[in-house]
Amino acid sequence: KQRFYKTAAAFVLRTIAKHSVKLANSVVESGALTSLVQCLEEFDPGVKESASWALGYIAKHNEDLAKAVVDAGALPLLILCIQEPELSLRKIAISALSDIAKHSSELAHNIVDTNALFFLAQLIHNSDPKLLRQVCSCLCQIAKHNITLAEEVVDREIFPRVLYCLKNNDVYVQKNAASLVCEISKHSIDLAQIIVNAGGIAAIIDYIDNAKGTAKLPGIMTLGYISVFSNTLAFSVLLAKPIPILLKILVEKNITDESVLSACVWTLGQMGRHSPEHAKILTDHGVLHILLKLLQSFPADKEEFVDLKSKIKKTLKWILENTLDLESLEPLLSLDTPLTVLKPTIEQLTKILPHDVTLRRDFVTSGSLKILQEIAQKYVSKDNSNSTYYSKLAENIMIINNCYPEEIVKYYSPGYSEILLSRIDEYMQQTCSINI
């Protein structure tokens, strides 16, 4: 009979604490933590479960409340709970640990110091999806804080088992496993290499392709984090062919969350920023054109999608700085292209046109030289008192123009046809006067 009272009392405390920080503080200030922790020592699993649940609901609100739960002595008893045979008790106890760990590295270290990782790593082999959700989530909340904690998690040999969770039938297990891999990958090149060596890139790409909506986010970010550290790791990601999948997400932007689009754009930038070889793989897939089209689809005069537009511009700049392919650069030469994209595009042209006669000829026959003169007319003043006359853009356009005879540049300059027509009129007048 006593155990039913305790279960019910813990339930009441949980339902009060879950609503707000203020109510959770009231529960703590009433001295309920001591009683709840004592309930974790009860023999009855139902009492333990109800108490674990209440402690988790208190701890989830903020770091101070989570610390109060830890200071009350809950951690060792919660660790004992996850060793019990009842799945529901294990699940709720792990959930409470996750709610504590998420707030700070100090709290996460407290959990690690109680040897929680040993038991959590064993449970990652469990087949119950609801338990796996909580295990992956708790490991994720521990690993996210710093490299030391992430290494502690990895040292428990969770790979490659955690990658198998990406193929679990339960979508929440998949997402939590992807989040765990993501939080590990961001800390160091060594941790990223461990994921790569375990076959993580292919598993993550497959996860992104099959996940829906914002569930794609941790997978996309993982590819970006791995690519950040070195050109070798970025090349490993590129060779696994994630670009078509990422571009598919960008093309379907109308049904995609902004955070997912931003992650895609950022990840593409991390892949392509290392060298011309990396950038070439991206440009061969039309990444520059698709990113420019995406940027132009947002109204420039509206304060919407600010973060996304900023990331697109940065990514375009990163890739352009390593692009030495005329065919990839020419489509970006347009009066409709934003100036922030035109500047690095024209700067790249100055690196390749002066050194290749064939490319200079192709630049003319494709109509790009004509477009360049139109861009100059729009953005560069002919008045030397104007600041644009001495701008970097003006200098780069001059470098390209100097690759050609003066009459060729004049021929493709705006208004030159009218000058020629006026000369015809003058010539006709002179001819008529001679005949007279």
Coordinates of C-alpha atoms in Angstrom, one line a residue, residues 177-432:
A177 CA 21.9 8.2 -33.6
A178 CA 22.6 10.7 -36.4
S179 CA 22.7 13.5 -33.7
L180 CA 25.2 11.4 -31.7
V181 CA 27.5 11.0 -34.7
C182 CA 27.1 14.7 -35.5
E183 CA 28.1 15.8 -32.0
I184 CA 31.2 13.5 -32.0
S185 CA 32.3 14.6 -35.5
K186 CA 32.5 18.3 -34.7
H187 CA 35.2 18.2 -32.0
S188 CA 38.5 17.1 -33.7
I189 CA 40.1 15.6 -36.8
D190 CA 40.8 12.4 -34.9
L191 CA 37.2 11.8 -34.0
A192 CA 36.1 12.6 -37.5
Q193 CA 38.6 10.1 -38.8
I194 CA 37.2 7.4 -36.5
I195 CA 33.8 8.0 -38.0
V196 CA 35.2 7.8 -41.6
N197 CA 37.2 4.6 -40.8
A198 CA 34.0 3.0 -39.4
G199 CA 32.2 3.6 -42.7
G200 CA 30.3 6.5 -41.3
I201 CA 30.2 8.7 -44.5
A202 CA 28.3 6.2 -46.6
A203 CA 25.9 5.5 -43.7
I204 CA 25.3 9.2 -43.1
I205 CA 24.6 9.9 -46.8
D206 CA 22.2 7.0 -46.9
Y207 CA 20.5 8.4 -43.8
I208 CA 20.1 11.9 -45.3
D209 CA 18.6 10.4 -48.5
N210 CA 15.9 8.5 -46.5
A211 CA 15.2 10.9 -43.7
K212 CA 12.3 13.4 -43.8
G213 CA 12.3 17.1 -43.1
T214 CA 14.5 18.5 -40.3
A215 CA 15.6 14.9 -39.4
K216 CA 18.1 15.3 -42.3
L217 CA 19.8 18.1 -40.4
P218 CA 22.3 16.2 -38.1
G219 CA 23.4 14.0 -41.1
I220 CA 24.0 17.1 -43.3
M221 CA 26.0 18.8 -40.5
T222 CA 28.1 15.7 -39.9
L223 CA 29.3 15.8 -43.5
G224 CA 30.2 19.5 -43.1
Y225 CA 32.0 18.9 -39.8
I226 CA 34.1 16.1 -41.2
S227 CA 34.9 18.2 -44.3
V228 CA 36.1 21.1 -42.2
F229 CA 39.2 19.5 -40.7
S230 CA 41.3 18.6 -43.8
N231 CA 41.3 18.4 -47.5
T232 CA 41.8 14.6 -47.2
L233 CA 38.6 14.2 -45.1
A234 CA 36.7 16.5 -47.4
F235 CA 37.9 14.5 -50.4
S236 CA 36.7 11.3 -48.7
V237 CA 33.2 12.9 -48.3
L238 CA 33.2 14.0 -51.9
L239 CA 34.2 10.6 -53.2
A240 CA 31.1 9.1 -51.4
K241 CA 29.0 11.2 -53.8
P242 CA 26.7 13.2 -51.5
I243 CA 26.4 16.2 -53.8
P244 CA 23.3 15.0 -55.8
I245 CA 21.5 14.3 -52.6
L246 CA 22.3 17.8 -51.2
L247 CA 21.4 19.5 -54.4
K248 CA 18.1 17.7 -54.5
I249 CA 17.3 19.2 -51.1
L250 CA 18.2 22.7 -52.4
V251 CA 16.1 22.3 -55.6
E252 CA 13.1 21.3 -53.5
K253 CA 13.5 24.4 -51.3
N254 CA 9.7 25.1 -51.2
I255 CA 9.1 22.0 -49.1
T256 CA 12.3 22.2 -47.1
D257 CA 12.9 23.9 -43.7
E258 CA 15.3 26.9 -43.8
S259 CA 17.7 25.3 -41.3
V260 CA 18.1 22.3 -43.5
L261 CA 18.8 24.5 -46.5
S262 CA 21.3 26.5 -44.5
A263 CA 23.1 23.3 -43.4
C264 CA 23.2 22.0 -47.0
V265 CA 24.7 25.3 -48.3
W266 CA 27.3 25.4 -45.4
T267 CA 28.3 21.8 -45.9
L268 CA 28.8 22.3 -49.7
G269 CA 31.1 25.2 -48.8
Q270 CA 33.2 23.1 -46.4
M271 CA 33.6 20.5 -49.1
G272 CA 34.7 22.9 -51.8
R273 CA 36.9 25.4 -50.0
H274 CA 40.1 23.4 -49.7
S275 CA 41.5 23.3 -53.3
P276 CA 40.7 23.6 -57.0
E277 CA 40.3 19.8 -57.1
H278 CA 37.6 19.9 -54.5
A279 CA 35.9 22.9 -56.1
K280 CA 36.0 21.2 -59.5
I281 CA 33.9 18.2 -58.2
L282 CA 31.3 20.7 -57.0
T283 CA 31.2 22.8 -60.1
D284 CA 30.9 19.7 -62.3
H285 CA 27.6 19.1 -60.6
G286 CA 26.4 22.7 -61.3
V287 CA 26.7 23.7 -57.6
L288 CA 27.5 27.4 -58.4
H289 CA 24.6 27.8 -60.8
I290 CA 22.1 26.2 -58.3
L291 CA 23.4 28.3 -55.4
L292 CA 23.1 31.5 -57.4
K293 CA 19.6 30.6 -58.6
L294 CA 18.6 29.9 -54.9
L295 CA 20.1 33.3 -53.9
Q296 CA 18.2 35.1 -56.6
S297 CA 14.9 33.4 -55.6
F298 CA 14.8 35.4 -52.4
P299 CA 13.8 39.1 -52.7
A300 CA 16.9 41.3 -52.0
D301 CA 14.9 44.1 -50.4
K302 CA 13.2 41.9 -47.8
E303 CA 14.6 41.0 -44.4
E304 CA 13.8 37.3 -44.8
F305 CA 16.1 34.3 -44.8
V306 CA 19.0 36.6 -43.7
D307 CA 21.1 33.7 -42.4
L308 CA 20.5 31.5 -45.4
K309 CA 21.4 34.3 -47.9
S310 CA 24.5 35.1 -45.9
K311 CA 25.6 31.4 -46.0
I312 CA 24.9 31.2 -49.8
K313 CA 27.1 34.2 -50.4
K314 CA 29.9 32.8 -48.2
T315 CA 29.7 29.4 -49.8
L316 CA 29.8 30.9 -53.3
K317 CA 32.8 32.9 -52.4
W318 CA 34.6 29.8 -50.9
I319 CA 34.0 27.7 -54.0
L320 CA 34.7 30.5 -56.4
E321 CA 38.1 31.2 -54.8
N322 CA 39.2 27.7 -55.9
T323 CA 37.4 27.6 -59.3
L324 CA 39.8 27.8 -62.2
D325 CA 37.3 26.5 -64.8
L326 CA 36.0 29.0 -67.4
E327 CA 32.9 26.9 -68.2
S328 CA 31.9 27.1 -64.5
L329 CA 32.6 30.8 -64.1
E330 CA 30.9 32.1 -67.3
P331 CA 27.3 31.4 -66.2
L332 CA 27.7 33.6 -63.2
L333 CA 28.6 36.6 -65.4
S334 CA 25.3 38.4 -65.6
L335 CA 23.8 41.8 -64.8
D336 CA 21.3 40.0 -62.6
T337 CA 24.1 38.4 -60.5
P338 CA 24.6 40.1 -57.1
L339 CA 27.7 42.2 -56.9
T340 CA 28.9 40.1 -54.0
V341 CA 29.1 37.1 -56.3
L342 CA 30.3 39.0 -59.4
K343 CA 33.4 40.4 -57.6
P344 CA 35.0 37.0 -56.8
T345 CA 33.9 35.6 -60.2
I346 CA 35.7 38.3 -62.1
E347 CA 38.7 38.0 -59.9
Q348 CA 39.0 34.3 -60.7
L349 CA 38.8 35.2 -64.4
T350 CA 41.9 37.4 -64.0
K351 CA 43.8 34.3 -62.8
I352 CA 43.1 32.2 -65.9
L353 CA 42.4 34.4 -69.0
P354 CA 45.9 36.1 -69.2
H355 CA 47.6 32.8 -69.4
D356 CA 45.6 30.9 -72.0
V357 CA 44.9 32.1 -75.6
T358 CA 42.2 29.4 -76.2
L359 CA 40.3 30.5 -73.1
R360 CA 40.5 34.1 -74.2
R361 CA 39.0 33.2 -77.5
D362 CA 36.3 31.2 -75.9
F363 CA 35.5 34.1 -73.6
V364 CA 34.8 36.3 -76.6
T365 CA 32.8 33.8 -78.7
S366 CA 30.6 32.8 -75.8
G367 CA 29.5 36.4 -75.4
S368 CA 31.1 36.8 -72.0
L369 CA 33.4 39.7 -72.9
K370 CA 30.3 41.6 -74.1
I371 CA 28.6 40.9 -70.7
L372 CA 31.7 42.0 -68.9
Q373 CA 31.6 45.4 -70.6
E374 CA 27.9 45.7 -69.6
I375 CA 28.9 44.9 -66.0
A376 CA 31.6 47.6 -66.1
Q377 CA 29.1 50.1 -67.4
K378 CA 26.7 49.3 -64.5
Y379 CA 29.2 49.2 -61.6
V380 CA 32.3 51.2 -62.7
S381 CA 32.2 54.9 -63.2
K382 CA 34.3 56.6 -65.9
D383 CA 34.6 59.6 -63.7
N384 CA 37.9 59.4 -61.7
S385 CA 36.4 61.4 -58.9
N386 CA 34.0 58.5 -58.2
S387 CA 35.2 55.7 -55.8
T388 CA 34.2 52.9 -58.2
Y389 CA 36.7 54.2 -60.7
Y390 CA 39.5 52.9 -58.4
S391 CA 37.7 49.8 -57.1
K392 CA 39.1 46.3 -57.1
L393 CA 36.3 45.4 -59.5
A394 CA 37.4 48.1 -61.9
E395 CA 41.0 46.9 -61.6
N396 CA 40.0 43.3 -62.4
I397 CA 37.9 44.3 -65.4
M398 CA 40.9 46.3 -66.7
I399 CA 43.2 43.3 -66.3
I400 CA 40.8 41.2 -68.4
N401 CA 40.3 43.9 -71.0
N402 CA 44.1 44.3 -71.4
C403 CA 44.2 40.7 -72.6
Y404 CA 42.5 41.8 -75.8
P405 CA 43.2 44.4 -78.5
E406 CA 41.6 47.7 -77.8
E407 CA 39.3 47.5 -80.9
I408 CA 37.9 44.2 -79.7
V409 CA 37.0 45.6 -76.3
K410 CA 35.4 48.7 -77.9
Y411 CA 33.5 46.5 -80.3
Y412 CA 31.8 44.6 -77.5
S413 CA 31.2 47.7 -75.3
P414 CA 27.6 49.0 -74.9
G415 CA 26.8 51.8 -77.4
Y416 CA 29.6 51.0 -79.8
S417 CA 27.2 50.0 -82.5
E418 CA 25.6 53.4 -82.3
I419 CA 29.0 55.0 -82.7
L420 CA 29.6 52.9 -85.8
L421 CA 26.2 53.9 -87.3
S422 CA 27.0 57.5 -86.7
R423 CA 30.3 57.1 -88.5
I424 CA 28.3 55.6 -91.5
D425 CA 26.1 58.7 -91.5
E426 CA 29.2 61.0 -91.4
Y427 CA 30.8 58.9 -94.2
M428 CA 27.7 59.2 -96.4
Q429 CA 27.6 63.0 -95.8
Q430 CA 31.3 63.3 -96.8
T431 CA 30.8 61.1 -99.9
C432 CA 27.8 63.2 -101.0

